[in-house]
Amino acid sequence: LSMCSKLCYAIGGAPNQVAGSAASFFLQIYLLDIAHITPFHASLVLFIGKASGAVTDPVAGFFISKSKWTKIGRLMPWVLACTPFTIVSYFFMWYLPPFASGRVAWYLTFHCLFQALTTLFQVPYSALTMFLSTDQKDRDSATAYRMTMEVLGTLIGAALQGQIVASAHVSPHCTVNPSLNTTDSWHDNHSIPDPSDPLSPQVIYMIAAGVIAGVYLLGIVVLFLGVKERDDPYALNSDREIPFCKGLALTMKHGPYVKLTASFLLISTAVQLEQGNFVLFCTHAAGLRNHFQYLVVTILVSAAVSVPFWQKFLQRFGKKCAACGISWMIPFAVMLVTIPNVILAYFVAFISGLSIAASLLLPWSMLPDVVDNFRLQNPHGKGHETIFYSSYVFFTKMSAGIGLGISAAGLEFTGYKPGICRQSDDVILTLKLLIGAVPAILILLGLFILLFYPITEESRKETKLALEELR
């Protein structure tokens, strides 16, 4: 693969991460403090939205596996077709409708649409890795390029959104007198912001949504013009497509895949909890209301610049060994929760970025190895790649949706009130647990399961040689 092809492939995945990052960091606080829906309803929007995306994964995998080859490939038409609808759904997900009673239904509808459509993009796009090259090093390199650009996309999304919407979450009322009691609100819960006001939260969030929608179009154009999809380079002409249900059953019985998925299911849930509650934690529990956008940028800059480091690390020491980097964030996150301090917060943000980069790169780097291992055990079937990728995304999205739903429900249970300057002690304790203790436990459990992952560097080389003989 040429560097240009790898780069164009990587840029194509960035827009999804730009939009997903903005939603991960800011949607929960937007629903609570701008749209003024209750934490319980926010938890429903977050969970059902993620669940709809998760349910779409196997459905997308089924239909994509049935797709016929076209002049532009088998996967590329899906990527192109869903993009316009994804942009529209994303835009309206940040629109404040001029009615209060139906807002929950509005956000639930467009969040579900957005999650389902991003799945229709993500499944064929991620499976495209297997149709770029038959060489493991090429695929690993393309994955590293992709993860670098996706982390940069996450950075761009959070930075754009954070810088544009920061003023919507800062109140002189709270800044001048932060010790105000918990009944003083700096938003009127019953008022609709004036859309003609250029500084209203509604207008600010719509501007951010429009900018990110433009990034989507740019990325998809680069992907289409710069990447050529190859017709299944692994299969013999005599090979038959594996039926979807049979392929799914075989996938769920494949030991390396089950262990990999179970491990990163827990780890990705921990990362989602960190992302979803970080802005709330900075705003309400750590006294860092005026720093949250810069802390988010610090996390993501650290993650972006460390992806090449992790790629070199896993090439030298192996992929399982590189997983130890995911645990680095645990002691520092606990320190931030117990000793909220501005300087410490930036240091924690930097270390967290290193860990997040490892957690993003490793599963997508290891999944092609699992697919190759499966191919070796089932040498006369084809079409199983989308099944692996769609079911993996299904499990990680479902677990993340459950985690975010439970976290928002926890805020409802402990009495979170939108728009007030100081939340109750119970809410602050809940946010500390969601940032510190809960992710730490999930990461440790995930790494423990990964110890039993059977594919080593030696077995990867043996699989590569065996597949070359088959081809």
Short mmCIF file of C-alpha atoms in Angstrom, two decimals:
data_model
loop_
_atom_site.label_atom_id
_atom_site.label_comp_id
_atom_site.label_asym_id
_atom_site.label_seq_id
_atom_site.Cartn_x
_atom_site.Cartn_y
_atom_site.Cartn_z
CA LEU A 1 0.00 0.00 0.00
CA SER A 2 1.22 3.48 -0.82
CA MET A 3 1.39 6.12 1.87
CA CYS A 4 -1.18 8.13 -0.08
CA SER A 5 -3.69 5.24 0.01
CA LYS A 6 -3.18 4.72 3.74
CA LEU A 7 -3.59 8.43 4.39
CA CYS A 8 -6.77 8.75 2.31
CA TYR A 9 -8.20 5.66 4.03
CA ALA A 10 -7.36 7.15 7.42
CA ILE A 11 -8.87 10.57 6.60
CA GLY A 12 -12.12 8.87 5.56
CA GLY A 13 -12.71 7.63 9.10
CA ALA A 14 -11.98 10.95 10.80
CA PRO A 15 -15.41 12.65 10.26
CA ASN A 16 -17.24 9.90 12.13
CA GLN A 17 -14.87 10.43 15.05
CA VAL A 18 -15.22 14.22 14.86
CA ALA A 19 -18.99 13.94 15.25
CA GLY A 20 -18.82 11.07 17.73
CA SER A 21 -16.31 12.93 19.90
CA ALA A 22 -18.47 16.05 20.07
CA ALA A 23 -21.45 13.90 21.08
CA SER A 24 -19.47 11.82 23.60
CA PHE A 25 -18.08 14.83 25.46
CA PHE A 26 -20.95 17.31 25.16
CA LEU A 27 -24.29 15.65 24.43
CA GLN A 28 -25.04 14.75 28.04
CA ILE A 29 -24.33 18.25 29.38
CA TYR A 30 -26.22 19.74 26.40
CA LEU A 31 -29.32 17.68 27.17
CA LEU A 32 -29.15 18.54 30.86
CA ASP A 33 -28.14 22.21 30.88
CA ILE A 34 -29.29 23.55 27.48
CA ALA A 35 -32.29 21.42 26.49
CA HIS A 36 -33.34 21.14 30.17
CA ILE A 37 -34.54 17.56 30.10
CA THR A 38 -34.29 15.52 33.28
CA PRO A 39 -31.31 13.22 33.94
CA PHE A 40 -33.65 10.23 33.68
CA HIS A 41 -34.83 11.26 30.22
CA ALA A 42 -31.24 12.07 29.24
CA SER A 43 -30.24 8.55 30.30
CA LEU A 44 -33.00 7.17 28.05
CA VAL A 45 -31.80 9.25 25.09
CA LEU A 46 -28.18 8.17 25.61
CA PHE A 47 -28.90 4.49 26.21
CA ILE A 48 -31.58 3.96 23.54
CA GLY A 49 -29.50 5.90 21.02
CA LYS A 50 -26.44 3.72 21.65
CA ALA A 51 -28.64 0.61 21.67
CA SER A 52 -30.15 1.53 18.29
CA GLY A 53 -26.64 1.89 16.88
CA ALA A 54 -25.68 -1.44 18.41
CA VAL A 55 -28.73 -3.25 17.04
CA THR A 56 -27.99 -1.78 13.59
CA ASP A 57 -24.54 -3.42 13.58
CA PRO A 58 -25.57 -7.05 12.94
CA VAL A 59 -28.34 -5.84 10.60
CA ALA A 60 -25.78 -3.81 8.64
CA GLY A 61 -23.41 -6.78 8.66
CA PHE A 62 -26.18 -9.02 7.27
CA PHE A 63 -27.11 -6.75 4.37
CA ILE A 64 -23.52 -5.78 3.57
CA SER A 65 -22.52 -9.45 3.43
CA LYS A 66 -25.30 -9.94 0.84
CA SER A 67 -24.15 -6.98 -1.28
CA LYS A 68 -22.97 -7.56 -4.82
CA TRP A 69 -19.73 -6.21 -6.24
CA THR A 70 -20.07 -2.86 -8.07
CA LYS A 71 -17.68 -0.70 -10.05
CA ILE A 72 -16.67 1.13 -6.86
CA GLY A 73 -16.59 -1.99 -4.68
CA ARG A 74 -18.92 -3.84 -2.33
CA LEU A 75 -18.39 -1.75 0.81
CA MET A 76 -17.82 1.73 -0.61
CA PRO A 77 -21.44 2.25 -1.84
CA TRP A 78 -22.69 1.83 1.73
CA VAL A 79 -20.23 4.42 3.01
CA LEU A 80 -21.27 6.95 0.37
CA ALA A 81 -25.03 6.35 0.57
CA CYS A 82 -25.42 6.86 4.32
CA THR A 83 -23.30 10.03 4.59
CA PRO A 84 -25.92 12.69 3.58
CA PHE A 85 -28.48 11.26 6.00
CA THR A 86 -25.88 11.07 8.77
CA ILE A 87 -25.11 14.78 8.34
CA VAL A 88 -28.78 15.77 8.54
CA SER A 89 -29.48 13.64 11.62
CA TYR A 90 -26.37 15.00 13.36
CA PHE A 91 -27.40 18.60 12.67
CA PHE A 92 -30.89 18.17 14.11
CA MET A 93 -29.54 16.29 17.13
CA TRP A 94 -28.19 19.67 18.35
CA TYR A 95 -31.29 21.71 17.40
CA LEU A 96 -33.45 23.06 20.22
CA PRO A 97 -37.07 22.66 19.05
CA PRO A 98 -39.50 25.51 19.92
CA PHE A 99 -41.58 23.30 22.21
CA ALA A 100 -40.85 21.81 25.61
CA SER A 101 -43.21 18.84 25.85
CA GLY A 102 -41.83 16.86 22.92
CA ARG A 103 -38.12 17.52 23.34
CA VAL A 104 -37.34 14.07 24.71
CA ALA A 105 -38.96 12.43 21.66
CA TRP A 106 -37.09 14.84 19.35
CA TYR A 107 -33.65 14.09 20.76
CA LEU A 108 -34.39 10.39 21.06
CA THR A 109 -35.40 10.22 17.38
CA PHE A 110 -32.39 12.06 15.99
CA HIS A 111 -29.88 10.47 18.35
CA CYS A 112 -31.15 7.01 17.33
CA LEU A 113 -30.97 7.97 13.65
CA PHE A 114 -27.46 9.34 14.04
CA GLN A 115 -26.19 6.25 15.87
CA ALA A 116 -27.80 3.88 13.36
CA LEU A 117 -26.41 5.79 10.37
CA THR A 118 -22.90 6.04 11.80
CA THR A 119 -23.05 2.26 12.19
CA LEU A 120 -23.93 1.88 8.51
CA PHE A 121 -20.78 3.90 7.86
CA GLN A 122 -18.49 2.32 10.45
CA VAL A 123 -19.12 -1.36 9.65
CA PRO A 124 -18.17 -1.24 5.94
CA TYR A 125 -15.44 1.33 6.58
CA SER A 126 -13.69 -0.73 9.28
CA ALA A 127 -14.14 -3.99 7.32
CA LEU A 128 -12.47 -2.25 4.37
CA THR A 129 -9.17 -2.82 6.20
CA MET A 130 -9.31 -6.47 5.13
CA PHE A 131 -9.74 -5.48 1.46
CA LEU A 132 -6.81 -3.10 1.15
CA SER A 133 -3.99 -5.67 1.27
CA THR A 134 -3.27 -9.31 2.12
CA ASP A 135 -0.10 -8.35 3.98
CA GLN A 136 -0.33 -8.17 7.79
CA LYS A 137 2.22 -5.37 8.03
CA ASP A 138 0.33 -3.31 5.45
CA ARG A 139 -2.93 -3.81 7.33
CA ASP A 140 -1.32 -2.99 10.68
CA SER A 141 0.23 0.11 9.14
CA ALA A 142 -3.08 1.18 7.58
CA THR A 143 -4.76 0.63 10.97
CA ALA A 144 -2.14 2.81 12.67
CA TYR A 145 -2.70 5.56 10.09
CA ARG A 146 -6.44 5.20 10.58
CA MET A 147 -6.27 5.35 14.38
CA THR A 148 -3.95 8.37 14.26
CA MET A 149 -6.42 10.22 12.05
CA GLU A 150 -9.39 9.03 14.10
CA VAL A 151 -7.77 10.29 17.30
CA LEU A 152 -7.03 13.56 15.48
CA GLY A 153 -10.68 13.54 14.40
CA THR A 154 -11.71 13.03 18.01
CA LEU A 155 -9.41 15.92 18.93
CA ILE A 156 -10.83 18.16 16.20
CA GLY A 157 -14.40 17.33 17.20
CA ALA A 158 -13.86 17.98 20.89
CA ALA A 159 -11.74 21.08 20.26
CA LEU A 160 -14.17 22.61 17.76
CA GLN A 161 -17.17 21.82 19.90
CA GLY A 162 -15.42 22.84 23.12
CA GLN A 163 -14.13 26.17 21.83
CA ILE A 164 -17.41 27.08 20.13
CA VAL A 165 -19.81 26.07 22.91
CA ALA A 166 -17.70 26.90 25.98
CA SER A 167 -19.49 30.24 26.45
CA ALA A 168 -22.82 28.40 26.67
CA HIS A 169 -21.71 26.77 29.93
CA VAL A 170 -20.03 29.73 31.64
CA SER A 171 -22.05 32.13 33.76
CA PRO A 172 -20.68 35.29 35.41
CA HIS A 173 -23.34 34.66 38.06
CA CYS A 174 -21.62 31.38 39.04
CA THR A 175 -18.05 32.55 38.43
CA VAL A 176 -18.34 35.62 40.66
CA ASN A 177 -20.04 33.78 43.49
CA PRO A 178 -19.48 30.02 43.11
CA SER A 179 -20.65 29.28 46.63
CA LEU A 180 -24.25 30.16 45.79
CA ASN A 181 -26.76 27.70 47.13
CA THR A 182 -28.10 24.87 45.02
CA THR A 183 -31.39 26.58 44.23
CA ASP A 184 -29.93 29.50 42.26
CA SER A 185 -30.04 28.74 38.55
CA TRP A 186 -28.36 30.66 35.80
CA HIS A 187 -30.85 29.32 33.24
CA ASP A 188 -34.59 29.81 33.32
CA ASN A 189 -35.88 26.27 33.04
CA HIS A 190 -39.08 27.33 31.32
CA SER A 191 -37.74 29.78 28.77
CA ILE A 192 -36.85 29.14 25.15
CA PRO A 193 -33.64 30.87 24.01
CA ASP A 194 -34.15 33.56 21.39
CA PRO A 195 -32.87 32.09 18.08
CA SER A 196 -32.03 35.60 16.82
CA ASP A 197 -29.58 36.14 19.68
CA PRO A 198 -26.12 35.38 18.21
CA LEU A 199 -24.84 34.40 21.66
CA SER A 200 -27.73 32.15 22.68
CA PRO A 201 -26.75 28.54 23.54
CA GLN A 202 -29.03 27.28 20.76
CA VAL A 203 -27.27 29.32 18.06
CA ILE A 204 -23.83 28.43 19.43
CA TYR A 205 -24.55 24.69 19.29
CA MET A 206 -26.03 24.97 15.79
CA ILE A 207 -22.90 26.73 14.53
CA ALA A 208 -20.77 23.91 15.95
CA ALA A 209 -23.03 21.30 14.29
CA GLY A 210 -22.75 23.07 10.92
CA VAL A 211 -18.94 23.19 11.09
CA ILE A 212 -18.69 19.48 11.90
CA ALA A 213 -21.15 18.63 9.11
CA GLY A 214 -18.74 20.33 6.67
CA VAL A 215 -15.87 18.16 7.98
CA TYR A 216 -17.97 15.06 7.18
CA LEU A 217 -18.27 15.98 3.50
CA LEU A 218 -14.56 16.69 3.15
CA GLY A 219 -13.50 13.35 4.68
CA ILE A 220 -15.84 11.26 2.53
CA VAL A 221 -14.67 12.93 -0.69
CA VAL A 222 -11.02 12.14 0.21
CA LEU A 223 -11.88 8.50 1.02
CA PHE A 224 -13.76 7.97 -2.24
CA LEU A 225 -11.08 9.55 -4.44
CA GLY A 226 -8.05 8.05 -2.69
CA VAL A 227 -8.95 4.43 -1.83
CA LYS A 228 -9.51 1.48 -4.14
CA GLU A 229 -11.37 -1.50 -2.71
CA ARG A 230 -10.13 -4.93 -3.82
CA ASP A 231 -12.55 -7.78 -4.50
CA ASP A 232 -11.99 -10.33 -1.70
CA PRO A 233 -8.23 -10.95 -2.02
CA TYR A 234 -8.37 -13.91 0.39
CA ALA A 235 -10.92 -16.17 -1.23
CA LEU A 236 -10.56 -18.76 -3.98
CA ASN A 237 -13.00 -18.56 -6.88
CA SER A 238 -14.56 -21.79 -5.68
CA ASP A 239 -15.19 -20.51 -2.16
CA ARG A 240 -18.78 -19.91 -1.07
CA GLU A 241 -20.24 -17.12 1.02
CA ILE A 242 -20.81 -18.12 4.66
CA PRO A 243 -24.54 -17.56 5.47
CA PHE A 244 -24.87 -14.71 7.95
CA CYS A 245 -26.53 -16.68 10.77
CA LYS A 246 -24.09 -19.57 10.41
CA GLY A 247 -21.18 -17.12 10.28
CA LEU A 248 -22.45 -15.34 13.39
CA ALA A 249 -22.73 -18.64 15.26
CA LEU A 250 -19.17 -19.59 14.22
CA THR A 251 -17.94 -16.15 15.25
CA MET A 252 -19.44 -16.46 18.73
CA LYS A 253 -17.70 -19.82 19.18
CA HIS A 254 -14.29 -18.57 18.06
CA GLY A 255 -12.20 -18.38 21.25
CA PRO A 256 -9.79 -15.56 20.34
CA TYR A 257 -12.68 -13.36 19.18
CA VAL A 258 -14.74 -13.96 22.32
CA LYS A 259 -11.82 -13.08 24.61
CA LEU A 260 -10.85 -10.00 22.59
CA THR A 261 -14.43 -8.72 22.48
CA ALA A 262 -15.10 -9.35 26.19
CA SER A 263 -11.90 -7.56 27.17
CA PHE A 264 -12.39 -4.43 25.08
CA LEU A 265 -16.12 -4.38 25.81
CA LEU A 266 -15.20 -3.54 29.41
CA ILE A 267 -12.32 -1.22 28.48
CA SER A 268 -14.34 0.77 25.92
CA THR A 269 -17.18 1.17 28.44
CA ALA A 270 -14.67 2.66 30.87
CA VAL A 271 -13.43 5.10 28.22
CA GLN A 272 -17.01 6.05 27.30
CA LEU A 273 -17.81 6.74 30.95
CA GLU A 274 -14.73 8.99 31.17
CA GLN A 275 -15.73 10.87 28.03
CA GLY A 276 -19.41 11.16 28.84
CA ASN A 277 -18.93 12.49 32.37
CA PHE A 278 -15.64 14.40 32.10
CA VAL A 279 -17.18 17.79 31.25
CA LEU A 280 -19.81 17.36 33.97
CA PHE A 281 -17.09 16.39 36.46
CA CYS A 282 -14.94 19.42 35.60
CA THR A 283 -17.95 21.74 35.74
CA HIS A 284 -19.64 20.54 38.91
CA ALA A 285 -17.22 18.42 40.97
CA ALA A 286 -13.67 19.69 40.42
CA GLY A 287 -14.12 23.47 40.23
CA LEU A 288 -12.65 23.50 36.70
CA ARG A 289 -15.62 25.06 34.92
CA ASN A 290 -13.35 27.44 32.95
CA HIS A 291 -10.79 24.76 32.01
CA PHE A 292 -12.82 21.83 30.71
CA GLN A 293 -12.42 22.64 26.99
CA TYR A 294 -8.63 22.93 27.39
CA LEU A 295 -8.45 19.70 29.40
CA VAL A 296 -10.38 17.86 26.69
CA VAL A 297 -7.97 19.20 24.07
CA THR A 298 -5.00 18.12 26.24
CA ILE A 299 -6.35 14.57 26.46
CA LEU A 300 -6.85 14.31 22.74
CA VAL A 301 -3.56 15.95 21.70
CA SER A 302 -1.78 13.47 23.95
CA ALA A 303 -3.74 10.60 22.40
CA ALA A 304 -3.07 11.76 18.83
CA VAL A 305 0.69 12.17 19.20
CA SER A 306 1.09 8.87 21.06
CA VAL A 307 -0.57 6.58 18.47
CA PRO A 308 2.67 6.28 16.41
CA PHE A 309 4.52 5.48 19.65
CA TRP A 310 2.08 2.67 20.45
CA GLN A 311 2.35 1.36 16.89
CA LYS A 312 6.14 1.10 17.25
CA PHE A 313 5.74 -0.38 20.74
CA LEU A 314 3.42 -3.19 19.64
CA GLN A 315 5.69 -3.99 16.68
CA ARG A 316 8.66 -4.34 19.01
CA PHE A 317 7.11 -5.90 22.13
CA GLY A 318 3.83 -7.40 20.88
CA LYS A 319 0.20 -6.37 21.03
CA LYS A 320 -0.68 -8.01 24.35
CA CYS A 321 2.26 -6.28 26.03
CA ALA A 322 1.12 -2.90 24.69
CA ALA A 323 -2.20 -3.36 26.51
CA CYS A 324 -0.46 -2.49 29.80
CA GLY A 325 -0.52 1.16 28.70
CA ILE A 326 -4.29 1.22 29.07
CA SER A 327 -3.93 0.94 32.86
CA TRP A 328 -1.77 4.08 33.16
CA MET A 329 -4.77 6.36 33.57
CA ILE A 330 -6.10 4.57 36.66
CA PRO A 331 -3.85 5.97 39.45
CA PHE A 332 -3.89 9.47 37.98
CA ALA A 333 -7.68 9.55 37.59
CA VAL A 334 -8.03 8.51 41.22
CA MET A 335 -5.61 11.32 42.20
CA LEU A 336 -7.69 13.89 40.28
CA VAL A 337 -10.85 12.74 42.03
CA THR A 338 -9.28 12.93 45.49
CA ILE A 339 -7.12 16.04 44.95
CA PRO A 340 -8.86 18.31 42.38
CA ASN A 341 -6.13 20.71 41.29
CA VAL A 342 -5.61 22.60 38.01
CA ILE A 343 -1.99 21.54 37.44
CA LEU A 344 -2.73 17.94 38.41
CA ALA A 345 -5.77 18.00 36.12
CA TYR A 346 -3.63 18.82 33.07
CA PHE A 347 -1.12 16.11 34.01
CA VAL A 348 -3.94 13.58 34.41
CA ALA A 349 -5.34 14.69 31.05
CA PHE A 350 -1.98 14.03 29.37
CA ILE A 351 -1.59 10.53 30.89
CA SER A 352 -5.22 9.68 30.10
CA GLY A 353 -4.57 10.56 26.47
CA LEU A 354 -1.72 8.02 26.33
CA SER A 355 -4.00 5.31 27.73
CA ILE A 356 -6.92 6.20 25.46
CA ALA A 357 -4.64 5.98 22.40
CA ALA A 358 -3.64 2.43 23.38
CA SER A 359 -7.28 1.45 24.01
CA LEU A 360 -8.29 2.76 20.58
CA LEU A 361 -5.43 1.28 18.54
CA LEU A 362 -5.17 -2.21 20.02
CA PRO A 363 -8.60 -3.76 19.32
CA TRP A 364 -8.61 -2.61 15.69
CA SER A 365 -5.04 -3.84 15.28
CA MET A 366 -5.84 -7.22 16.86
CA LEU A 367 -9.15 -7.84 15.09
CA PRO A 368 -7.55 -8.56 11.65
CA ASP A 369 -5.37 -11.18 13.39
CA VAL A 370 -8.52 -12.83 14.73
CA VAL A 371 -10.10 -12.78 11.26
CA ASP A 372 -6.97 -14.39 9.78
CA ASN A 373 -7.02 -17.03 12.52
CA PHE A 374 -10.66 -17.79 11.70
CA ARG A 375 -9.84 -17.93 7.98
CA LEU A 376 -7.17 -20.56 8.67
CA GLN A 377 -9.68 -22.72 10.53
CA ASN A 378 -12.41 -22.19 7.88
CA PRO A 379 -10.39 -22.01 4.64
CA HIS A 380 -13.24 -22.46 2.14
CA GLY A 381 -15.66 -19.80 3.28
CA LYS A 382 -15.74 -16.09 2.54
CA GLY A 383 -17.76 -13.01 3.45
CA HIS A 384 -17.19 -13.36 7.19
CA GLU A 385 -15.20 -10.13 7.63
CA THR A 386 -18.25 -7.88 8.02
CA ILE A 387 -19.71 -10.33 10.55
CA PHE A 388 -16.64 -9.97 12.78
CA TYR A 389 -16.55 -6.20 12.53
CA SER A 390 -20.30 -5.62 12.89
CA SER A 391 -20.71 -7.92 15.89
CA TYR A 392 -17.64 -6.41 17.60
CA VAL A 393 -19.04 -2.89 17.22
CA PHE A 394 -22.46 -4.17 18.39
CA PHE A 395 -21.10 -5.43 21.70
CA THR A 396 -18.94 -2.38 22.42
CA LYS A 397 -21.75 0.06 21.58
CA MET A 398 -24.29 -1.84 23.63
CA SER A 399 -22.00 -1.92 26.66
CA ALA A 400 -21.20 1.79 26.27
CA GLY A 401 -24.92 2.59 26.00
CA ILE A 402 -25.68 0.64 29.17
CA GLY A 403 -22.81 2.39 30.98
CA LEU A 404 -23.88 5.89 29.92
CA GLY A 405 -27.53 5.13 30.65
CA ILE A 406 -26.72 3.91 34.15
CA SER A 407 -24.46 6.91 34.81
CA ALA A 408 -27.17 9.40 33.77
CA ALA A 409 -29.76 7.49 35.80
CA GLY A 410 -27.37 7.67 38.77
CA LEU A 411 -27.29 11.47 38.44
CA GLU A 412 -31.10 11.50 38.41
CA PHE A 413 -31.23 9.29 41.50
CA THR A 414 -28.80 11.51 43.43
CA GLY A 415 -30.70 14.70 42.52
CA TYR A 416 -28.87 16.40 39.63
CA LYS A 417 -30.52 19.74 38.80
CA PRO A 418 -29.81 21.39 35.43
CA GLY A 419 -28.40 24.89 35.30
CA ILE A 420 -27.56 25.43 38.96
CA CYS A 421 -24.22 26.75 40.15
CA ARG A 422 -23.48 24.07 42.73
CA GLN A 423 -24.79 20.51 42.74
CA SER A 424 -25.49 18.53 45.91
CA ASP A 425 -22.78 16.49 47.62
CA ASP A 426 -24.44 13.26 46.44
CA VAL A 427 -24.20 14.35 42.80
CA ILE A 428 -20.54 15.35 43.26
CA LEU A 429 -19.77 11.96 44.83
CA THR A 430 -21.51 10.19 41.94
CA LEU A 431 -19.45 12.11 39.37
CA LYS A 432 -16.25 11.23 41.23
CA LEU A 433 -17.17 7.53 41.18
CA LEU A 434 -18.02 7.70 37.46
CA ILE A 435 -14.64 9.27 36.66
CA GLY A 436 -12.46 7.35 39.12
CA ALA A 437 -13.56 4.07 40.68
CA VAL A 438 -15.91 2.62 38.06
CA PRO A 439 -13.60 3.01 35.01
CA ALA A 440 -10.67 1.67 37.06
CA ILE A 441 -12.56 -1.53 37.94
CA LEU A 442 -13.74 -2.03 34.34
CA ILE A 443 -10.22 -1.54 32.89
CA LEU A 444 -8.66 -3.99 35.35
CA LEU A 445 -11.30 -6.62 34.57
CA GLY A 446 -10.79 -6.12 30.83
CA LEU A 447 -7.01 -6.48 31.10
CA PHE A 448 -7.42 -9.64 33.20
CA ILE A 449 -9.54 -11.23 30.45
CA LEU A 450 -6.96 -10.16 27.84
CA LEU A 451 -4.33 -12.27 29.64
CA PHE A 452 -6.11 -15.34 28.21
CA TYR A 453 -6.13 -14.04 24.61
CA PRO A 454 -4.34 -16.84 22.72
CA ILE A 455 -2.91 -15.13 19.61
CA THR A 456 0.78 -14.35 20.14
CA GLU A 457 3.37 -12.83 17.83
CA GLU A 458 4.62 -16.33 17.00
CA SER A 459 1.16 -17.63 16.14
CA ARG A 460 0.56 -14.55 13.96
CA LYS A 461 3.65 -15.40 11.88
CA GLU A 462 2.57 -19.04 11.59
CA THR A 463 -0.91 -17.96 10.47
CA LYS A 464 0.58 -15.63 7.88
CA LEU A 465 2.71 -18.40 6.37
CA ALA A 466 -0.19 -20.86 6.37
CA LEU A 467 -2.50 -18.37 4.62
CA GLU A 468 0.14 -17.62 2.00
CA GLU A 469 0.34 -21.34 1.24
CA LEU A 470 -3.45 -21.51 0.87
CA ARG A 471 -3.48 -18.53 -1.45
#
